[in-house]
């Protein structure tokens, strides 16, 4: 009773669709779209992280350059400013010393006649002579020419300091308009008593060298800005070159994942559908086994192709050795499953330097392509007639199919490009194997119809004789 009740519940309830496995979800994505389509829509997180790392390296390189160039520019500008200031003070000191040497005393008192005609006091910086009268100072001489509007108390203060310290004094003061002015004071002495009698004050204009100093500052800052910009561009380029191995490794990984998602999707879907149908009708499981076997064989080929592509994309895995190319091709032909198709071999004994595993996969892919697309037009049994030849380092696989336009070969050698139900990776892998061996893949039309694909490997090392062996595939 319990069993019947459970059977009725099971029969009355619709069968729930099986949950998709992890591999299926990985291949098709959340909403059934291929993972490769989603990757084409936006960059992967790994690519975004590498891009951010490149910008961080560029920023770090630019900031380091900016700090160094900024410090150097500040030092150059500051040193130039101080050099102009030192030169101005030296000129002022020279004028003050000349003025002191021209001051002398007689019985009539201080004599300043020599100051009126001397170049040091008649042009350039303003020269002021102050004489002490008790605690006060009075101006007894002011040079001709445009004067500097300096407050009298500032002039008196520096003159007092020079007389008190009996030494040269210098300072900066403000003009009446708020500008800056250099002041330098040098004491002079009474000839008979050798006592300090007053001071010569020279007022210099800081703007005298400011124009050239500003031009230098603009040139230094402009050059520094261009240098920092150049360093930023250089840092971006150098960081990109230093990260090139990481980009190449990421590209190889993404291509491998894209190949896996693209190639495994069809056989996985076939196997999944067959399993679902067999699950719904357990009694007819035997009729679905051939389909499952074909899907498993196809998946095996796909896995081999993907692993081979992974080898080609990895460094240090290419191991060429001297091998009998004709024997390797013969072994690949013998491994073909028995079918209605006919494969005829014409093999010349040849020795080539190549990687056996890679060449085996390339030849097998050429054969699979010929058997799939090389069906003889008009044959009632839809059979393919394939001729395999080895001449030197060239392996030719010819068929009697509809033919391939040689101009369209580059498109056929692209990944995921298949116009006849193939996996889309076989011929592109053949091209990569040929390029790895320094060869190429070409195609030509056969007289009487069909195409001939030629895989050329490295240079010939030894060949002798040939043999032709027709056999059914």
PDB file of C-alpha atoms in Angstrom, residues 38-333:
ATOM      1  CA  UNK A  38      30.917  37.807 -20.728  1.00  0.00           C
ATOM      2  CA  UNK A  39      34.709  38.236 -20.782  1.00  0.00           C
ATOM      3  CA  UNK A  40      34.452  40.063 -24.091  1.00  0.00           C
ATOM      4  CA  UNK A  41      31.905  42.432 -22.529  1.00  0.00           C
ATOM      5  CA  UNK A  42      34.173  43.585 -19.726  1.00  0.00           C
ATOM      6  CA  UNK A  43      37.756  42.956 -18.599  1.00  0.00           C
ATOM      7  CA  UNK A  44      38.337  40.248 -16.060  1.00  0.00           C
ATOM      8  CA  UNK A  45      39.199  41.109 -12.422  1.00  0.00           C
ATOM      9  CA  UNK A  46      42.755  39.877 -12.986  1.00  0.00           C
ATOM     10  CA  UNK A  47      43.157  42.257 -15.924  1.00  0.00           C
ATOM     11  CA  UNK A  48      41.766  45.126 -13.873  1.00  0.00           C
ATOM     12  CA  UNK A  49      44.179  44.342 -11.046  1.00  0.00           C
ATOM     13  CA  UNK A  50      47.121  44.253 -13.443  1.00  0.00           C
ATOM     14  CA  UNK A  51      45.957  47.542 -14.951  1.00  0.00           C
ATOM     15  CA  UNK A  52      45.715  49.147 -11.510  1.00  0.00           C
ATOM     16  CA  UNK A  53      49.149  47.802 -10.618  1.00  0.00           C
ATOM     17  CA  UNK A  54      50.613  49.358 -13.765  1.00  0.00           C
ATOM     18  CA  UNK A  55      49.083  52.732 -12.896  1.00  0.00           C
ATOM     19  CA  UNK A  56      50.370  52.460  -9.317  1.00  0.00           C
ATOM     20  CA  UNK A  57      53.882  51.731 -10.569  1.00  0.00           C
ATOM     21  CA  UNK A  58      53.618  54.675 -12.946  1.00  0.00           C
ATOM     22  CA  UNK A  59      52.409  56.936 -10.127  1.00  0.00           C
ATOM     23  CA  UNK A  60      55.210  55.801  -7.821  1.00  0.00           C
ATOM     24  CA  UNK A  61      57.822  56.382 -10.538  1.00  0.00           C
ATOM     25  CA  UNK A  62      56.348  59.817 -11.284  1.00  0.00           C
ATOM     26  CA  UNK A  63      56.214  60.856  -7.613  1.00  0.00           C
ATOM     27  CA  UNK A  64      59.810  59.796  -7.034  1.00  0.00           C
ATOM     28  CA  UNK A  65      60.896  61.766 -10.097  1.00  0.00           C
ATOM     29  CA  UNK A  66      58.774  64.733  -9.000  1.00  0.00           C
ATOM     30  CA  UNK A  67      60.364  64.730  -5.546  1.00  0.00           C
ATOM     31  CA  UNK A  68      63.897  64.578  -6.951  1.00  0.00           C
ATOM     32  CA  UNK A  69      63.315  67.147  -9.691  1.00  0.00           C
ATOM     33  CA  UNK A  70      61.399  69.411  -7.300  1.00  0.00           C
ATOM     34  CA  UNK A  71      64.215  69.382  -4.747  1.00  0.00           C
ATOM     35  CA  UNK A  72      66.793  70.048  -7.462  1.00  0.00           C
ATOM     36  CA  UNK A  73      64.719  72.892  -8.936  1.00  0.00           C
ATOM     37  CA  UNK A  74      64.255  74.468  -5.503  1.00  0.00           C
ATOM     38  CA  UNK A  75      68.001  74.256  -4.898  1.00  0.00           C
ATOM     39  CA  UNK A  76      68.829  75.818  -8.278  1.00  0.00           C
ATOM     40  CA  UNK A  77      66.319  78.660  -7.885  1.00  0.00           C
ATOM     41  CA  UNK A  78      67.363  79.353  -4.297  1.00  0.00           C
ATOM     42  CA  UNK A  79      71.054  79.295  -5.169  1.00  0.00           C
ATOM     43  CA  UNK A  80      70.516  81.644  -8.116  1.00  0.00           C
ATOM     44  CA  UNK A  81      68.527  84.049  -5.934  1.00  0.00           C
ATOM     45  CA  UNK A  82      71.231  84.092  -3.313  1.00  0.00           C
ATOM     46  CA  UNK A  83      73.918  84.576  -5.948  1.00  0.00           C
ATOM     47  CA  UNK A  84      72.113  87.650  -7.290  1.00  0.00           C
ATOM     48  CA  UNK A  85      71.735  88.967  -3.733  1.00  0.00           C
ATOM     49  CA  UNK A  86      75.417  88.350  -2.984  1.00  0.00           C
ATOM     50  CA  UNK A  87      76.433  90.071  -6.215  1.00  0.00           C
ATOM     51  CA  UNK A  88      74.294  93.095  -5.340  1.00  0.00           C
ATOM     52  CA  UNK A  89      75.742  93.336  -1.823  1.00  0.00           C
ATOM     53  CA  UNK A  90      79.258  93.044  -3.213  1.00  0.00           C
ATOM     54  CA  UNK A  91      78.577  95.919  -5.619  1.00  0.00           C
ATOM     55  CA  UNK A  92      77.110  97.969  -2.763  1.00  0.00           C
ATOM     56  CA  UNK A  93      80.128  97.248  -0.567  1.00  0.00           C
ATOM     57  CA  UNK A  94      82.463  98.342  -3.375  1.00  0.00           C
ATOM     58  CA  UNK A  95      80.591 101.630  -3.766  1.00  0.00           C
ATOM     59  CA  UNK A  96      80.593 102.223  -0.004  1.00  0.00           C
ATOM     60  CA  UNK A  97      84.332 101.507   0.221  1.00  0.00           C
ATOM     61  CA  UNK A  98      85.060 103.940  -2.662  1.00  0.00           C
ATOM     62  CA  UNK A  99      82.908 106.581  -0.997  1.00  0.00           C
ATOM     63  CA  UNK A 100      84.737 106.137   2.337  1.00  0.00           C
ATOM     64  CA  UNK A 101      88.093 106.449   0.592  1.00  0.00           C
ATOM     65  CA  UNK A 102      87.010 109.747  -1.027  1.00  0.00           C
ATOM     66  CA  UNK A 103      85.993 111.350   2.291  1.00  0.00           C
ATOM     67  CA  UNK A 104      88.748 113.385   3.992  1.00  0.00           C
ATOM     68  CA  UNK A 105      89.091 116.118   6.573  1.00  0.00           C
ATOM     69  CA  UNK A 106      90.809 119.522   6.552  1.00  0.00           C
ATOM     70  CA  UNK A 107      90.868 122.400   8.990  1.00  0.00           C
ATOM     71  CA  UNK A 108      87.652 123.519   7.389  1.00  0.00           C
ATOM     72  CA  UNK A 109      85.988 120.208   8.201  1.00  0.00           C
ATOM     73  CA  UNK A 110      84.766 117.281   6.148  1.00  0.00           C
ATOM     74  CA  UNK A 111      85.445 117.397   2.422  1.00  0.00           C
ATOM     75  CA  UNK A 112      83.145 115.571  -0.036  1.00  0.00           C
ATOM     76  CA  UNK A 113      84.220 117.072  -3.356  1.00  0.00           C
ATOM     77  CA  UNK A 114      85.586 113.732  -4.623  1.00  0.00           C
ATOM     78  CA  UNK A 115      82.172 112.082  -4.326  1.00  0.00           C
ATOM     79  CA  UNK A 116      80.504 114.233  -6.971  1.00  0.00           C
ATOM     80  CA  UNK A 117      82.572 113.118  -9.917  1.00  0.00           C
ATOM     81  CA  UNK A 118      83.281 109.465  -9.156  1.00  0.00           C
ATOM     82  CA  UNK A 119      81.434 106.737 -11.059  1.00  0.00           C
ATOM     83  CA  UNK A 120      80.797 104.748  -7.866  1.00  0.00           C
ATOM     84  CA  UNK A 121      78.647 107.519  -6.405  1.00  0.00           C
ATOM     85  CA  UNK A 122      77.186 109.085  -9.522  1.00  0.00           C
ATOM     86  CA  UNK A 123      75.453 106.059 -11.138  1.00  0.00           C
ATOM     87  CA  UNK A 124      73.784 102.896  -9.962  1.00  0.00           C
ATOM     88  CA  UNK A 125      72.890 102.349  -6.327  1.00  0.00           C
ATOM     89  CA  UNK A 126      72.120 105.378  -4.201  1.00  0.00           C
ATOM     90  CA  UNK A 127      74.943 106.464  -1.858  1.00  0.00           C
ATOM     91  CA  UNK A 128      74.148 108.420   1.314  1.00  0.00           C
ATOM     92  CA  UNK A 129      76.794 109.939   3.617  1.00  0.00           C
ATOM     93  CA  UNK A 130      75.733 110.622   7.203  1.00  0.00           C
ATOM     94  CA  UNK A 131      77.842 112.598   9.705  1.00  0.00           C
ATOM     95  CA  UNK A 132      77.506 112.285  13.456  1.00  0.00           C
ATOM     96  CA  UNK A 133      76.496 115.399  15.436  1.00  0.00           C
ATOM     97  CA  UNK A 134      76.209 114.306  19.000  1.00  0.00           C
ATOM     98  CA  UNK A 135      73.623 111.573  19.165  1.00  0.00           C
ATOM     99  CA  UNK A 136      72.103 112.514  15.839  1.00  0.00           C
ATOM    100  CA  UNK A 137      73.068 111.840  12.250  1.00  0.00           C
ATOM    101  CA  UNK A 138      72.636 114.318   9.456  1.00  0.00           C
ATOM    102  CA  UNK A 139      72.898 113.724   5.741  1.00  0.00           C
ATOM    103  CA  UNK A 140      75.786 115.523   4.176  1.00  0.00           C
ATOM    104  CA  UNK A 141      75.710 113.811   0.758  1.00  0.00           C
ATOM    105  CA  UNK A 142      73.198 111.989  -1.430  1.00  0.00           C
ATOM    106  CA  UNK A 143      74.218 110.704  -4.847  1.00  0.00           C
ATOM    107  CA  UNK A 144      72.512 111.995  -7.967  1.00  0.00           C
ATOM    108  CA  UNK A 145      70.125 109.934 -10.010  1.00  0.00           C
ATOM    109  CA  UNK A 146      66.833 108.231  -9.201  1.00  0.00           C
ATOM    110  CA  UNK A 147      66.708 107.648  -5.506  1.00  0.00           C
ATOM    111  CA  UNK A 148      65.072 104.964  -3.444  1.00  0.00           C
ATOM    112  CA  UNK A 149      62.265 105.992  -1.159  1.00  0.00           C
ATOM    113  CA  UNK A 150      63.690 104.575   2.056  1.00  0.00           C
ATOM    114  CA  UNK A 151      62.485 105.681   5.457  1.00  0.00           C
ATOM    115  CA  UNK A 152      65.016 107.943   7.182  1.00  0.00           C
ATOM    116  CA  UNK A 153      64.838 106.028  10.429  1.00  0.00           C
ATOM    117  CA  UNK A 154      65.840 102.757   8.625  1.00  0.00           C
ATOM    118  CA  UNK A 155      68.898 104.506   7.174  1.00  0.00           C
ATOM    119  CA  UNK A 156      69.780 105.996  10.576  1.00  0.00           C
ATOM    120  CA  UNK A 157      69.426 102.633  12.344  1.00  0.00           C
ATOM    121  CA  UNK A 158      71.812 100.760  10.070  1.00  0.00           C
ATOM    122  CA  UNK A 159      74.286 103.667  10.169  1.00  0.00           C
ATOM    123  CA  UNK A 160      74.199 103.639  13.988  1.00  0.00           C
ATOM    124  CA  UNK A 161      74.838  99.875  13.999  1.00  0.00           C
ATOM    125  CA  UNK A 162      77.800 100.220  11.649  1.00  0.00           C
ATOM    126  CA  UNK A 163      79.308 103.004  13.793  1.00  0.00           C
ATOM    127  CA  UNK A 164      78.635 101.141  17.051  1.00  0.00           C
ATOM    128  CA  UNK A 165      80.091  97.808  15.838  1.00  0.00           C
ATOM    129  CA  UNK A 166      82.773  99.532  13.776  1.00  0.00           C
ATOM    130  CA  UNK A 167      82.066  97.106  10.947  1.00  0.00           C
ATOM    131  CA  UNK A 168      80.026  96.650   7.783  1.00  0.00           C
ATOM    132  CA  UNK A 169      76.314  96.134   8.363  1.00  0.00           C
ATOM    133  CA  UNK A 170      73.682  95.012   5.877  1.00  0.00           C
ATOM    134  CA  UNK A 171      69.930  94.492   6.024  1.00  0.00           C
ATOM    135  CA  UNK A 172      66.719  94.640   4.048  1.00  0.00           C
ATOM    136  CA  UNK A 173      64.168  97.387   4.509  1.00  0.00           C
ATOM    137  CA  UNK A 174      60.882  98.524   3.061  1.00  0.00           C
ATOM    138  CA  UNK A 175      60.274 101.481   0.809  1.00  0.00           C
ATOM    139  CA  UNK A 176      57.410 103.844   1.233  1.00  0.00           C
ATOM    140  CA  UNK A 177      55.476 101.955  -1.442  1.00  0.00           C
ATOM    141  CA  UNK A 178      55.947  98.642   0.350  1.00  0.00           C
ATOM    142  CA  UNK A 179      58.760  97.390  -1.874  1.00  0.00           C
ATOM    143  CA  UNK A 180      62.018  95.821  -0.741  1.00  0.00           C
ATOM    144  CA  UNK A 181      65.423  97.492  -0.670  1.00  0.00           C
ATOM    145  CA  UNK A 182      68.939  96.403   0.324  1.00  0.00           C
ATOM    146  CA  UNK A 183      70.843  98.611   2.785  1.00  0.00           C
ATOM    147  CA  UNK A 184      74.578  98.407   3.488  1.00  0.00           C
ATOM    148  CA  UNK A 185      76.442 100.727   5.889  1.00  0.00           C
ATOM    149  CA  UNK A 186      80.212 101.231   6.251  1.00  0.00           C
ATOM    150  CA  UNK A 187      81.713 103.559   8.936  1.00  0.00           C
ATOM    151  CA  UNK A 188      84.298 106.233   8.091  1.00  0.00           C
ATOM    152  CA  UNK A 189      86.761 107.993  10.413  1.00  0.00           C
ATOM    153  CA  UNK A 190      88.065 111.471  11.223  1.00  0.00           C
ATOM    154  CA  UNK A 191      91.614 111.736   9.825  1.00  0.00           C
ATOM    155  CA  UNK A 192      93.326 113.272  12.863  1.00  0.00           C
ATOM    156  CA  UNK A 193      91.571 111.473  15.708  1.00  0.00           C
ATOM    157  CA  UNK A 194      90.760 108.246  13.851  1.00  0.00           C
ATOM    158  CA  UNK A 195      87.440 108.203  15.587  1.00  0.00           C
ATOM    159  CA  UNK A 196      84.246 107.158  13.907  1.00  0.00           C
ATOM    160  CA  UNK A 197      82.797 110.263  12.339  1.00  0.00           C
ATOM    161  CA  UNK A 198      79.839 108.820  10.461  1.00  0.00           C
ATOM    162  CA  UNK A 199      78.759 106.153   8.011  1.00  0.00           C
ATOM    163  CA  UNK A 200      78.218 105.682   4.293  1.00  0.00           C
ATOM    164  CA  UNK A 201      74.897 103.960   3.507  1.00  0.00           C
ATOM    165  CA  UNK A 202      74.270 102.414   0.092  1.00  0.00           C
ATOM    166  CA  UNK A 203      70.716 101.557  -0.935  1.00  0.00           C
ATOM    167  CA  UNK A 204      70.456  98.816  -3.576  1.00  0.00           C
ATOM    168  CA  UNK A 205      67.443  97.745  -5.624  1.00  0.00           C
ATOM    169  CA  UNK A 206      66.606  93.992  -5.357  1.00  0.00           C
ATOM    170  CA  UNK A 207      64.706  94.192  -8.647  1.00  0.00           C
ATOM    171  CA  UNK A 208      67.982  94.694 -10.486  1.00  0.00           C
ATOM    172  CA  UNK A 209      68.518  90.917 -10.921  1.00  0.00           C
ATOM    173  CA  UNK A 210      64.946  89.786 -10.374  1.00  0.00           C
ATOM    174  CA  UNK A 211      64.063  89.773 -14.075  1.00  0.00           C
ATOM    175  CA  UNK A 212      66.845  87.335 -14.961  1.00  0.00           C
ATOM    176  CA  UNK A 213      66.157  85.337 -11.806  1.00  0.00           C
ATOM    177  CA  UNK A 214      62.481  85.004 -12.776  1.00  0.00           C
ATOM    178  CA  UNK A 215      63.412  83.928 -16.286  1.00  0.00           C
ATOM    179  CA  UNK A 216      65.679  81.260 -14.819  1.00  0.00           C
ATOM    180  CA  UNK A 217      62.941  80.124 -12.427  1.00  0.00           C
ATOM    181  CA  UNK A 218      60.402  79.873 -15.265  1.00  0.00           C
ATOM    182  CA  UNK A 219      62.862  77.906 -17.401  1.00  0.00           C
ATOM    183  CA  UNK A 220      63.735  75.553 -14.538  1.00  0.00           C
ATOM    184  CA  UNK A 221      60.103  74.964 -13.568  1.00  0.00           C
ATOM    185  CA  UNK A 222      59.022  74.446 -17.178  1.00  0.00           C
ATOM    186  CA  UNK A 223      61.853  72.007 -17.790  1.00  0.00           C
ATOM    187  CA  UNK A 224      61.043  70.212 -14.556  1.00  0.00           C
ATOM    188  CA  UNK A 225      57.380  69.911 -15.525  1.00  0.00           C
ATOM    189  CA  UNK A 226      58.296  68.472 -18.926  1.00  0.00           C
ATOM    190  CA  UNK A 227      60.760  66.105 -17.277  1.00  0.00           C
ATOM    191  CA  UNK A 228      58.109  64.876 -14.830  1.00  0.00           C
ATOM    192  CA  UNK A 229      55.642  64.400 -17.681  1.00  0.00           C
ATOM    193  CA  UNK A 230      58.267  62.501 -19.655  1.00  0.00           C
ATOM    194  CA  UNK A 231      59.060  60.395 -16.606  1.00  0.00           C
ATOM    195  CA  UNK A 232      55.354  59.577 -16.216  1.00  0.00           C
ATOM    196  CA  UNK A 233      55.139  58.389 -19.830  1.00  0.00           C
ATOM    197  CA  UNK A 234      58.425  56.519 -19.479  1.00  0.00           C
ATOM    198  CA  UNK A 235      57.272  54.966 -16.217  1.00  0.00           C
ATOM    199  CA  UNK A 236      54.045  53.803 -17.831  1.00  0.00           C
ATOM    200  CA  UNK A 237      55.938  52.244 -20.746  1.00  0.00           C
ATOM    201  CA  UNK A 238      58.592  50.641 -18.530  1.00  0.00           C
ATOM    202  CA  UNK A 239      56.032  49.318 -16.067  1.00  0.00           C
ATOM    203  CA  UNK A 240      54.079  47.886 -18.987  1.00  0.00           C
ATOM    204  CA  UNK A 241      57.200  46.185 -20.319  1.00  0.00           C
ATOM    205  CA  UNK A 242      58.133  44.847 -16.914  1.00  0.00           C
ATOM    206  CA  UNK A 243      54.626  43.457 -16.529  1.00  0.00           C
ATOM    207  CA  UNK A 244      54.569  41.982 -20.027  1.00  0.00           C
ATOM    208  CA  UNK A 245      55.302  38.438 -18.758  1.00  0.00           C
ATOM    209  CA  UNK A 246      52.363  38.757 -16.375  1.00  0.00           C
ATOM    210  CA  UNK A 247      50.102  40.005 -19.177  1.00  0.00           C
ATOM    211  CA  UNK A 248      51.239  37.194 -21.456  1.00  0.00           C
ATOM    212  CA  UNK A 249      50.664  34.609 -18.732  1.00  0.00           C
ATOM    213  CA  UNK A 250      47.213  36.064 -18.079  1.00  0.00           C
ATOM    214  CA  UNK A 251      46.407  36.055 -21.791  1.00  0.00           C
ATOM    215  CA  UNK A 252      47.514  32.444 -22.045  1.00  0.00           C
ATOM    216  CA  UNK A 253      45.388  31.492 -19.056  1.00  0.00           C
ATOM    217  CA  UNK A 254      42.329  33.304 -20.388  1.00  0.00           C
ATOM    218  CA  UNK A 255      42.766  31.765 -23.840  1.00  0.00           C
ATOM    219  CA  UNK A 256      43.046  28.336 -22.255  1.00  0.00           C
ATOM    220  CA  UNK A 257      39.894  28.900 -20.205  1.00  0.00           C
ATOM    221  CA  UNK A 258      38.103  30.288 -23.259  1.00  0.00           C
ATOM    222  CA  UNK A 259      39.126  27.235 -25.269  1.00  0.00           C
ATOM    223  CA  UNK A 260      37.930  24.929 -22.515  1.00  0.00           C
ATOM    224  CA  UNK A 261      34.590  26.747 -22.206  1.00  0.00           C
ATOM    225  CA  UNK A 262      34.070  26.847 -25.967  1.00  0.00           C
ATOM    226  CA  UNK A 263      35.178  23.322 -26.795  1.00  0.00           C
ATOM    227  CA  UNK A 264      33.676  21.416 -23.882  1.00  0.00           C
ATOM    228  CA  UNK A 265      30.273  23.044 -24.062  1.00  0.00           C
ATOM    229  CA  UNK A 266      28.981  20.940 -26.981  1.00  0.00           C
ATOM    230  CA  UNK A 267      30.099  17.450 -25.827  1.00  0.00           C
ATOM    231  CA  UNK A 268      29.010  18.202 -22.269  1.00  0.00           C
ATOM    232  CA  UNK A 269      25.586  19.294 -23.512  1.00  0.00           C
ATOM    233  CA  UNK A 270      25.304  16.135 -25.668  1.00  0.00           C
ATOM    234  CA  UNK A 271      26.262  13.864 -22.784  1.00  0.00           C
ATOM    235  CA  UNK A 272      23.978  15.710 -20.405  1.00  0.00           C
ATOM    236  CA  UNK A 273      21.055  15.476 -22.792  1.00  0.00           C
ATOM    237  CA  UNK A 274      21.669  11.776 -23.411  1.00  0.00           C
ATOM    238  CA  UNK A 275      21.850  11.111 -19.679  1.00  0.00           C
ATOM    239  CA  UNK A 276      18.596  13.000 -19.100  1.00  0.00           C
ATOM    240  CA  UNK A 277      16.843  11.037 -21.863  1.00  0.00           C
ATOM    241  CA  UNK A 278      18.215   7.734 -20.564  1.00  0.00           C
ATOM    242  CA  UNK A 279      17.146   8.689 -17.048  1.00  0.00           C
ATOM    243  CA  UNK A 280      13.613   9.254 -18.293  1.00  0.00           C
ATOM    244  CA  UNK A 281      13.624   5.882 -20.124  1.00  0.00           C
ATOM    245  CA  UNK A 282      16.020   3.466 -18.326  1.00  0.00           C
ATOM    246  CA  UNK A 283      14.980   0.625 -20.600  1.00  0.00           C
ATOM    247  CA  UNK A 284      16.398   2.359 -23.682  1.00  0.00           C
ATOM    248  CA  UNK A 285      19.821   3.078 -22.172  1.00  0.00           C
ATOM    249  CA  UNK A 286      21.575   0.765 -24.623  1.00  0.00           C
ATOM    250  CA  UNK A 287      20.398   2.787 -27.623  1.00  0.00           C
ATOM    251  CA  UNK A 288      22.009   5.938 -26.198  1.00  0.00           C
ATOM    252  CA  UNK A 289      25.428   4.414 -25.552  1.00  0.00           C
ATOM    253  CA  UNK A 290      26.814   5.084 -29.084  1.00  0.00           C
ATOM    254  CA  UNK A 291      25.903   8.735 -28.770  1.00  0.00           C
ATOM    255  CA  UNK A 292      27.534   8.938 -25.358  1.00  0.00           C
ATOM    256  CA  UNK A 293      30.617   7.172 -26.696  1.00  0.00           C
ATOM    257  CA  UNK A 294      30.915   9.631 -29.599  1.00  0.00           C
ATOM    258  CA  UNK A 295      30.543  12.577 -27.208  1.00  0.00           C
ATOM    259  CA  UNK A 296      33.185  11.063 -24.884  1.00  0.00           C
ATOM    260  CA  UNK A 297      35.555  10.555 -27.852  1.00  0.00           C
ATOM    261  CA  UNK A 298      35.000  14.110 -28.945  1.00  0.00           C
ATOM    262  CA  UNK A 299      35.623  15.349 -25.420  1.00  0.00           C
ATOM    263  CA  UNK A 300      38.857  13.352 -25.348  1.00  0.00           C
ATOM    264  CA  UNK A 301      40.012  15.072 -28.534  1.00  0.00           C
ATOM    265  CA  UNK A 302      39.036  18.437 -27.115  1.00  0.00           C
ATOM    266  CA  UNK A 303      40.950  17.822 -23.885  1.00  0.00           C
ATOM    267  CA  UNK A 304      44.010  16.750 -25.878  1.00  0.00           C
ATOM    268  CA  UNK A 305      43.802  19.912 -27.979  1.00  0.00           C
ATOM    269  CA  UNK A 306      43.404  22.119 -24.916  1.00  0.00           C
ATOM    270  CA  UNK A 307      46.334  20.480 -23.152  1.00  0.00           C
ATOM    271  CA  UNK A 308      48.408  20.876 -26.293  1.00  0.00           C
ATOM    272  CA  UNK A 309      47.518  24.557 -26.475  1.00  0.00           C
ATOM    273  CA  UNK A 310      48.518  24.875 -22.830  1.00  0.00           C
ATOM    274  CA  UNK A 311      51.888  23.327 -23.684  1.00  0.00           C
ATOM    275  CA  UNK A 312      52.358  25.759 -26.561  1.00  0.00           C
ATOM    276  CA  UNK A 313      51.525  28.708 -24.330  1.00  0.00           C
ATOM    277  CA  UNK A 314      53.925  27.592 -21.586  1.00  0.00           C
ATOM    278  CA  UNK A 315      57.628  28.289 -21.742  1.00  0.00           C
ATOM    279  CA  UNK A 316      60.172  25.501 -21.587  1.00  0.00           C
ATOM    280  CA  UNK A 317      57.760  22.737 -22.687  1.00  0.00           C
ATOM    281  CA  UNK A 318      58.787  22.568 -26.352  1.00  0.00           C
ATOM    282  CA  UNK A 319      61.140  19.588 -26.654  1.00  0.00           C
ATOM    283  CA  UNK A 320      62.122  18.876 -30.282  1.00  0.00           C
ATOM    284  CA  UNK A 321      63.967  15.624 -30.976  1.00  0.00           C
ATOM    285  CA  UNK A 322      64.959  13.800 -34.186  1.00  0.00           C
ATOM    286  CA  UNK A 323      62.033  11.599 -35.180  1.00  0.00           C
ATOM    287  CA  UNK A 324      60.805   9.550 -38.124  1.00  0.00           C
ATOM    288  CA  UNK A 325      58.046  11.750 -39.425  1.00  0.00           C
ATOM    289  CA  UNK A 326      56.669   9.073 -41.746  1.00  0.00           C
ATOM    290  CA  UNK A 327      56.346   6.541 -38.937  1.00  0.00           C
ATOM    291  CA  UNK A 328      54.600   9.034 -36.665  1.00  0.00           C
ATOM    292  CA  UNK A 329      52.079   9.904 -39.389  1.00  0.00           C
ATOM    293  CA  UNK A 330      51.510   6.205 -40.054  1.00  0.00           C
ATOM    294  CA  UNK A 331      50.781   5.585 -36.383  1.00  0.00           C
ATOM    295  CA  UNK A 332      48.258   8.436 -36.327  1.00  0.00           C
ATOM    296  CA  UNK A 333      46.498   6.983 -39.383  1.00  0.00           C
TER     297      UNK A 333
END
